PDB file of C-alpha atoms and ligand atoms in Angstrom:
ATOM      1  CA  MET S   1     210.173-110.377-134.737  1.00 96.00           C
ATOM      2  CA  ARG S   2     213.194-108.776-136.347  1.00 96.00           C
ATOM      3  CA  LYS S   3     214.713-111.762-137.845  1.00 97.00           C
ATOM      4  CA  LEU S   4     211.647-112.540-139.475  1.00 98.00           C
ATOM      5  CA  LYS S   5     211.067-109.056-141.213  1.00 98.00           C
ATOM      6  CA  ASP S   6     214.524-109.081-141.931  1.00 98.00           C
ATOM      7  CA  ILE S   7     214.161-112.080-144.112  1.00 98.00           C
ATOM      8  CA  ILE S   8     211.148-111.158-145.656  1.00 98.00           C
ATOM      9  CA  LEU S   9     212.789-108.120-146.691  1.00 98.00           C
ATOM     10  CA  SER S  10     215.826-110.063-148.148  1.00 97.00           C
ATOM     11  CA  GLU S  11     213.923-113.056-149.437  1.00 97.00           C
ATOM     12  CA  GLY S  12     210.362-112.164-149.974  1.00 98.00           C
ATOM     13  CA  ILE S  13     209.029-111.108-153.260  1.00 97.00           C
ATOM     14  CA  ALA S  14     206.201-108.338-153.444  1.00 97.00           C
ATOM     15  CA  LEU S  15     204.392-109.550-156.556  1.00 95.00           C
ATOM     16  CA  SER S  16     201.930-106.723-156.617  1.00 90.00           C
ATOM     17  CA  GLY S  17     199.917-104.767-153.667  1.00 93.00           C
ATOM     18  CA  ASP S  18     198.710-107.847-152.330  1.00 92.00           C
ATOM     19  CA  ILE S  19     200.523-111.108-152.899  1.00 94.00           C
ATOM     20  CA  LEU S  20     203.998-111.600-151.158  1.00 97.00           C
ATOM     21  CA  LEU S  21     205.881-114.569-152.614  1.00 97.00           C
ATOM     22  CA  VAL S  22     207.546-116.415-149.217  1.00 98.00           C
ATOM     23  CA  ASP S  23     208.348-119.666-150.882  1.00 97.00           C
ATOM     24  CA  SER S  24     211.906-119.589-150.193  1.00 98.00           C
ATOM     25  CA  PHE S  25     211.506-119.924-146.350  1.00 98.00           C
ATOM     26  CA  LEU S  26     207.770-120.719-145.337  1.00 98.00           C
ATOM     27  CA  ASN S  27     205.597-122.276-147.385  1.00 94.00           C
ATOM     28  CA  HIS S  28     207.635-124.244-150.572  1.00 97.00           C
ATOM     29  CA  GLN S  29     211.194-124.544-148.854  1.00 98.00           C
ATOM     30  CA  ILE S  30     211.061-124.201-145.004  1.00 98.00           C
ATOM     31  CA  ASP S  31     213.754-122.162-142.989  1.00 98.00           C
ATOM     32  CA  ILE S  32     213.663-124.836-139.926  1.00 98.00           C
ATOM     33  CA  THR S  33     215.798-122.676-137.832  1.00 98.00           C
ATOM     34  CA  LEU S  34     213.369-119.761-138.368  1.00 98.00           C
ATOM     35  CA  MET S  35     210.464-121.975-137.797  1.00 98.00           C
ATOM     36  CA  ARG S  36     211.832-122.750-134.341  1.00 98.00           C
ATOM     37  CA  GLU S  37     212.400-119.334-133.542  1.00 98.00           C
ATOM     38  CA  ILE S  38     208.838-118.587-134.752  1.00 98.00           C
ATOM     39  CA  GLY S  39     207.473-121.305-132.179  1.00 98.00           C
ATOM     40  CA  LEU S  40     209.461-119.931-129.370  1.00 98.00           C
ATOM     41  CA  GLU S  41     208.296-116.704-129.736  1.00 98.00           C
ATOM     42  CA  PHE S  42     204.642-117.693-130.311  1.00 98.00           C
ATOM     43  CA  ALA S  43     205.379-119.673-127.062  1.00 98.00           C
ATOM     44  CA  GLU S  44     206.448-116.512-125.206  1.00 98.00           C
ATOM     45  CA  LEU S  45     203.451-114.323-126.533  1.00 98.00           C
ATOM     46  CA  PHE S  46     200.824-117.101-125.731  1.00 98.00           C
ATOM     47  CA  LYS S  47     202.499-118.287-122.384  1.00 98.00           C
ATOM     48  CA  ASP S  48     199.706-117.135-120.089  1.00 98.00           C
ATOM     49  CA  SER S  49     196.680-118.067-122.919  1.00 98.00           C
ATOM     50  CA  GLY S  50     195.920-121.483-121.007  1.00 98.00           C
ATOM     51  CA  ALA S  51     196.278-123.086-124.363  1.00 98.00           C
ATOM     52  CA  THR S  52     195.418-126.868-124.218  1.00 98.00           C
ATOM     53  CA  ARG S  53     196.082-127.589-128.010  1.00 98.00           C
ATOM     54  CA  VAL S  54     197.540-125.852-131.182  1.00 98.00           C
ATOM     55  CA  ALA S  55     195.567-125.977-134.381  1.00 98.00           C
ATOM     56  CA  THR S  56     196.546-124.903-137.882  1.00 98.00           C
ATOM     57  CA  ILE S  57     195.057-125.295-141.811  1.00 97.00           C
ATOM     58  CA  GLU S  58     196.738-127.765-143.869  1.00 96.00           C
ATOM     59  CA  SER S  59     199.462-127.165-145.400  1.00 95.00           C
ATOM     60  CA  SER S  60     201.355-123.755-144.904  1.00 96.00           C
ATOM     61  CA  GLY S  61     200.144-123.550-141.440  1.00 97.00           C
ATOM     62  CA  ILE S  62     201.717-126.715-140.434  1.00 98.00           C
ATOM     63  CA  ALA S  63     205.199-125.529-140.030  1.00 98.00           C
ATOM     64  CA  PRO S  64     205.038-122.532-137.741  1.00 98.00           C
ATOM     65  CA  ALA S  65     202.472-124.551-135.911  1.00 98.00           C
ATOM     66  CA  MET S  66     204.415-127.709-135.121  1.00 98.00           C
ATOM     67  CA  ALA S  67     206.971-125.267-134.187  1.00 98.00           C
ATOM     68  CA  THR S  68     204.725-123.537-131.712  1.00 98.00           C
ATOM     69  CA  ALA S  69     203.352-126.893-130.306  1.00 98.00           C
ATOM     70  CA  GLU S  70     206.796-128.027-129.732  1.00 98.00           C
ATOM     71  CA  ALA S  71     207.760-124.898-127.831  1.00 98.00           C
ATOM     72  CA  MET S  72     204.948-124.981-125.776  1.00 98.00           C
ATOM     73  CA  GLY S  73     204.427-128.872-125.151  1.00 98.00           C
ATOM     74  CA  LEU S  74     201.220-129.413-126.694  1.00 98.00           C
ATOM     75  CA  PRO S  75     199.329-131.427-129.563  1.00 98.00           C
ATOM     76  CA  LEU S  76     198.723-130.215-132.859  1.00 98.00           C
ATOM     77  CA  LEU S  77     195.706-130.308-134.703  1.00 98.00           C
ATOM     78  CA  ILE S  78     195.365-130.195-138.578  1.00 98.00           C
ATOM     79  CA  MET S  79     192.433-129.075-139.604  1.00 98.00           C
ATOM     80  CA  LYS S  80     192.038-130.593-143.393  1.00 95.00           C
ATOM     81  CA  LYS S  81     190.830-129.183-146.399  1.00 94.00           C
ATOM     82  CA  GLN S  82     189.619-132.342-148.019  1.00 85.00           C
ATOM     83  CA  ILE S  83     187.645-135.383-147.155  1.00 78.00           C
ATOM     84  CA  SER S  84     189.008-138.780-147.830  1.00 75.00           C
ATOM     85  CA  SER S  85     187.662-142.357-147.490  1.00 69.00           C
ATOM     86  CA  ILE S  86     189.214-142.671-144.202  1.00 72.00           C
ATOM     87  CA  LEU S  87     188.306-139.273-142.525  1.00 64.00           C
ATOM     88  CA  SER S  88     184.464-140.545-142.364  1.00 70.00           C
ATOM     89  CA  GLU S  89     184.157-140.860-138.540  1.00 76.00           C
ATOM     90  CA  ASP S  90     181.812-137.923-136.565  1.00 90.00           C
ATOM     91  CA  LEU S  91     183.373-134.719-138.416  1.00 93.00           C
ATOM     92  CA  ILE S  92     182.948-131.198-137.492  1.00 95.00           C
ATOM     93  CA  GLN S  93     183.187-129.177-141.090  1.00 94.00           C
ATOM     94  CA  ILE S  94     182.829-125.168-141.504  1.00 96.00           C
ATOM     95  CA  PRO S  95     182.699-123.805-145.205  1.00 95.00           C
ATOM     96  CA  VAL S  96     185.368-121.007-145.919  1.00 96.00           C
ATOM     97  CA  VAL S  97     185.485-118.697-148.816  1.00 93.00           C
ATOM     98  CA  SER S  98     188.692-118.154-150.402  1.00 87.00           C
ATOM     99  CA  TYR S  99     189.415-115.115-152.404  1.00 78.00           C
ATOM    100  CA  THR S 100     192.894-115.711-153.042  1.00 74.00           C
ATOM    101  CA  LYS S 101     192.194-119.041-154.769  1.00 77.00           C
ATOM    102  CA  GLY S 102     188.463-118.764-155.714  1.00 83.00           C
ATOM    103  CA  GLY S 103     185.618-120.854-154.470  1.00 91.00           C
ATOM    104  CA  THR S 104     184.612-122.598-151.324  1.00 94.00           C
ATOM    105  CA  TYR S 105     186.331-125.064-149.113  1.00 94.00           C
ATOM    106  CA  GLN S 106     185.454-127.095-146.089  1.00 94.00           C
ATOM    107  CA  LEU S 107     187.663-127.037-142.774  1.00 97.00           C
ATOM    108  CA  ILE S 108     187.251-130.487-141.442  1.00 95.00           C
ATOM    109  CA  VAL S 109     188.362-132.531-138.140  1.00 95.00           C
ATOM    110  CA  LYS S 110     187.472-135.225-136.447  1.00 94.00           C
ATOM    111  CA  ARG S 111     185.212-134.256-133.464  1.00 94.00           C
ATOM    112  CA  LYS S 112     187.425-136.715-131.013  1.00 94.00           C
ATOM    113  CA  PHE S 113     190.494-134.813-131.342  1.00 96.00           C
ATOM    114  CA  ILE S 114     188.792-131.418-130.013  1.00 96.00           C
ATOM    115  CA  GLY S 115     186.374-130.921-127.181  1.00 94.00           C
ATOM    116  CA  LYS S 116     184.698-128.429-124.877  1.00 95.00           C
ATOM    117  CA  GLU S 117     187.614-128.509-122.350  1.00 96.00           C
ATOM    118  CA  ASP S 118     189.772-127.502-125.086  1.00 98.00           C
ATOM    119  CA  ARG S 119     191.417-123.902-125.202  1.00 98.00           C
ATOM    120  CA  VAL S 120     193.078-123.626-128.898  1.00 98.00           C
ATOM    121  CA  LEU S 121     195.557-121.521-130.005  1.00 98.00           C
ATOM    122  CA  PHE S 122     195.192-121.224-133.570  1.00 98.00           C
ATOM    123  CA  ILE S 123     198.266-120.712-135.837  1.00 98.00           C
ATOM    124  CA  ASP S 124     198.528-119.663-139.468  1.00 98.00           C
ATOM    125  CA  ASP S 125     201.267-118.358-141.957  1.00 98.00           C
ATOM    126  CA  PHE S 126     199.268-115.471-143.219  1.00 97.00           C
ATOM    127  CA  LEU S 127     196.251-113.214-142.286  1.00 97.00           C
ATOM    128  CA  ALA S 128     194.834-111.501-145.481  1.00 95.00           C
ATOM    129  CA  ASN S 129     190.850-111.098-145.884  1.00 94.00           C
ATOM    130  CA  GLY S 130     190.611-113.346-142.424  1.00 95.00           C
ATOM    131  CA  GLU S 131     188.190-116.078-144.100  1.00 96.00           C
ATOM    132  CA  ALA S 132     190.361-118.718-143.230  1.00 96.00           C
ATOM    133  CA  ALA S 133     190.792-117.765-139.232  1.00 97.00           C
ATOM    134  CA  HIS S 134     187.216-117.165-138.966  1.00 97.00           C
ATOM    135  CA  GLY S 135     186.812-120.581-140.631  1.00 97.00           C
ATOM    136  CA  ALA S 136     188.859-121.748-138.219  1.00 98.00           C
ATOM    137  CA  VAL S 137     187.453-120.174-134.580  1.00 98.00           C
ATOM    138  CA  LYS S 138     183.947-121.126-135.900  1.00 98.00           C
ATOM    139  CA  LEU S 139     185.007-124.811-135.983  1.00 98.00           C
ATOM    140  CA  ILE S 140     186.708-124.539-132.826  1.00 98.00           C
ATOM    141  CA  GLU S 141     183.421-123.227-130.984  1.00 98.00           C
ATOM    142  CA  THR S 142     181.100-125.462-132.922  1.00 97.00           C
ATOM    143  CA  ALA S 143     183.442-128.106-131.440  1.00 97.00           C
ATOM    144  CA  GLY S 144     182.371-126.571-127.658  1.00 97.00           C
ATOM    145  CA  ALA S 145     186.134-125.540-127.089  1.00 98.00           C
ATOM    146  CA  ASN S 146     187.249-122.136-126.515  1.00 98.00           C
ATOM    147  CA  VAL S 147     189.805-119.930-128.401  1.00 98.00           C
ATOM    148  CA  ALA S 148     192.979-119.143-126.596  1.00 98.00           C
ATOM    149  CA  GLY S 149     194.523-117.021-129.246  1.00 98.00           C
ATOM    150  CA  ILE S 150     195.346-116.372-132.901  1.00 98.00           C
ATOM    151  CA  GLY S 151     199.143-116.294-134.122  1.00 98.00           C
ATOM    152  CA  ILE S 152     199.834-114.923-137.342  1.00 98.00           C
ATOM    153  CA  VAL S 153     203.416-115.357-138.972  1.00 98.00           C
ATOM    154  CA  ILE S 154     202.505-112.453-141.547  1.00 98.00           C
ATOM    155  CA  GLU S 155     199.690-109.922-141.498  1.00 97.00           C
ATOM    156  CA  LYS S 156     198.777-107.866-143.982  1.00 97.00           C
ATOM    157  CA  ALA S 157     197.445-104.971-141.878  1.00 96.00           C
ATOM    158  CA  PHE S 158     195.993-103.515-145.014  1.00 95.00           C
ATOM    159  CA  GLN S 159     193.379-106.196-145.706  1.00 94.00           C
ATOM    160  CA  PRO S 160     190.492-106.444-143.355  1.00 93.00           C
ATOM    161  CA  GLY S 161     191.334-109.989-141.598  1.00 94.00           C
ATOM    162  CA  ARG S 162     192.581-108.380-138.243  1.00 93.00           C
ATOM    163  CA  LYS S 163     189.829-106.113-137.839  1.00 92.00           C
ATOM    164  CA  ARG S 164     187.135-108.390-137.990  1.00 91.00           C
ATOM    165  CA  LEU S 165     188.782-110.874-135.844  1.00 95.00           C
ATOM    166  CA  GLN S 166     189.591-108.255-133.343  1.00 92.00           C
ATOM    167  CA  ASP S 167     185.773-106.809-133.549  1.00 94.00           C
ATOM    168  CA  ALA S 168     184.879-110.208-132.639  1.00 93.00           C
ATOM    169  CA  GLY S 169     187.096-110.124-129.321  1.00 95.00           C
ATOM    170  CA  TYR S 170     189.799-112.776-130.273  1.00 96.00           C
ATOM    171  CA  PRO S 171     193.298-112.186-128.954  1.00 96.00           C
ATOM    172  CA  ILE S 172     195.324-111.940-131.997  1.00 97.00           C
ATOM    173  CA  LYS S 173     199.553-111.524-132.276  1.00 97.00           C
ATOM    174  CA  SER S 174     201.445-111.299-135.685  1.00 97.00           C
ATOM    175  CA  LEU S 175     205.320-111.300-135.974  1.00 98.00           C
ATOM    176  CA  ALA S 176     205.107-109.519-138.796  1.00 98.00           C
ATOM    177  CA  THR S 177     202.631-107.099-139.882  1.00 98.00           C
ATOM    178  CA  ILE S 178     203.002-105.136-143.410  1.00 98.00           C
ATOM    179  CA  SER S 179     201.241-101.969-143.451  1.00 97.00           C
ATOM    180  CA  TYR S 180     201.849-101.370-147.155  1.00 97.00           C
ATOM    181  CA  MET S 181     203.179-103.372-150.372  1.00 97.00           C
ATOM    182  CA  SER S 182     203.574-102.682-153.805  1.00 97.00           C
ATOM    183  CA  GLU S 183     205.462-104.535-156.876  1.00 96.00           C
ATOM    184  CA  GLY S 184     209.018-104.810-155.172  1.00 95.00           C
ATOM    185  CA  VAL S 185     208.276-102.735-151.880  1.00 97.00           C
ATOM    186  CA  VAL S 186     207.455-104.114-148.304  1.00 98.00           C
ATOM    187  CA  GLU S 187     206.758-101.821-145.468  1.00 97.00           C
ATOM    188  CA  PHE S 188     205.973-102.905-142.035  1.00 98.00           C
ATOM    189  CA  GLU S 189     203.882-101.096-139.110  1.00 94.00           C
ATOM    190  CA  GLU S 190     205.998 -99.588-136.366  1.00 83.00           C
ATOM    191  CA  GLU S 191     206.100-102.110-133.411  1.00 75.00           C
ATOM    192  CA  ALA S 192     204.664-100.475-130.059  1.00 64.00           C
TER     193      ALA S 192
HETATM  194  P1  LIG R 201     192.116-115.412-146.047  1.00 56.21           P
HETATM  195  O1  LIG R 201     191.897-116.606-145.680  1.00 56.21           O
HETATM  196  O2  LIG R 201     192.881-114.193-144.797  1.00 56.21           O
HETATM  197  O3  LIG R 201     190.645-114.736-146.120  1.00 56.21           O
HETATM  198  O4  LIG R 201     192.669-115.265-147.275  1.00 56.21           O
HETATM  199  P2  LIG R 201     192.300-116.053-148.666  1.00 56.21           P
HETATM  200  O5  LIG R 201     191.162-116.998-148.611  1.00 56.21           O
HETATM  201  O6  LIG R 201     192.198-114.869-149.677  1.00 56.21           O
HETATM  202  O7  LIG R 201     193.802-116.701-148.903  1.00 56.21           O
HETATM  203  C1  LIG R 201     194.011-117.782-148.099  1.00 56.21           C
HETATM  204  C2  LIG R 201     195.366-118.591-148.711  1.00 56.21           C
HETATM  205  O8  LIG R 201     196.009-117.669-149.128  1.00 56.21           O
HETATM  206  C3  LIG R 201     196.322-119.298-147.742  1.00 56.21           C
HETATM  207  O9  LIG R 201     196.597-120.365-148.452  1.00 56.21           O
HETATM  208  C4  LIG R 201     197.208-118.161-147.372  1.00 56.21           C
HETATM  209  O10 LIG R 201     198.517-118.768-146.810  1.00 56.21           O
HETATM  210  C5  LIG R 201     197.543-117.855-148.830  1.00 56.21           C
HETATM  211  N1  LIG R 201     197.972-116.126-148.831  1.00 56.21           N
HETATM  212  C6  LIG R 201     197.268-115.018-148.324  1.00 56.21           C
HETATM  213  N2  LIG R 201     197.848-114.042-148.590  1.00 56.21           N
HETATM  214  C7  LIG R 201     199.244-114.440-149.191  1.00 56.21           C
HETATM  215  C8  LIG R 201     200.127-113.687-149.586  1.00 56.21           C
HETATM  216  O11 LIG R 201     200.245-112.425-149.714  1.00 56.21           O
HETATM  217  N3  LIG R 201     201.140-114.423-150.045  1.00 56.21           N
HETATM  218  C9  LIG R 201     201.134-115.840-149.956  1.00 56.21           C
HETATM  219  N4  LIG R 201     202.109-116.718-150.591  1.00 56.21           N
HETATM  220  N5  LIG R 201     200.026-116.154-149.740  1.00 56.21           N
HETATM  221  C10 LIG R 201     199.407-115.722-149.281  1.00 56.21           C
HETATM  222  P3  LIG R 201     195.932-121.402-148.498  1.00 56.21           P
HETATM  223  O12 LIG R 201     194.762-121.460-149.547  1.00 56.21           O
HETATM  224  O13 LIG R 201     195.379-121.971-147.230  1.00 56.21           O
HETATM  225  O14 LIG R 201     196.779-122.400-148.906  1.00 56.21           O
HETATM  226  P4  LIG R 201     198.318-123.591-148.477  1.00 56.21           P
HETATM  227  O15 LIG R 201     199.057-122.852-148.987  1.00 56.21           O
HETATM  228  O16 LIG R 201     198.086-123.228-147.083  1.00 56.21           O
HETATM  229  O17 LIG R 201     197.681-124.802-149.024  1.00 56.21           O
END
């Protein structure tokens, strides 16, 4: 997606070989116009996926996933990372290891919001090692639902996430695929 790549180049900051700061438009301050266009792009890419529901993980996945759900006219399900006292009904929980933040967290949804009749389109902001996306598809399948696809806003192709998910057979599409990063430098993969 040309506009997304231009914004990454003009506003993104490559802090190192593997961390890209995108807090001016994607995960702290949010560029709403860009989010709408991201939603329309995912809706077009996954229009034949048969999705009945969009899902994401709190918090940074919510903006692009909401725009996608709106563009596709589907409900949005947010996978939570923390149990609260009001999240006590029948739950599905999947442990996820985070390399970036260290440690393990649980992905949690209420069973009543996802069922075996669902085909779920999972949307997230970044694909790095693929642990979060892997946990999300496991949760979807534990609920008895099917994965309609995986849509990623920014993929870091030099990290192992895509290969793991592709090898497992999930349809995965990214709007900007970074092939190389170092401090101050971002390079994209050529589009096919
Ligand atoms: P993985 O899921 O692909 O294995 O990655 P990992 O656990 O290492 O990191 C996931 C978290 O790190 C996600 O945020 C993701 O958005 C964020 N992340 C990964 N790579 C980058 C990057 O290059 N830049 C930025 N800014 N973030 C990155 P999270 O822990 O789910 O937090 P939240 O912001 O969604 O609440």
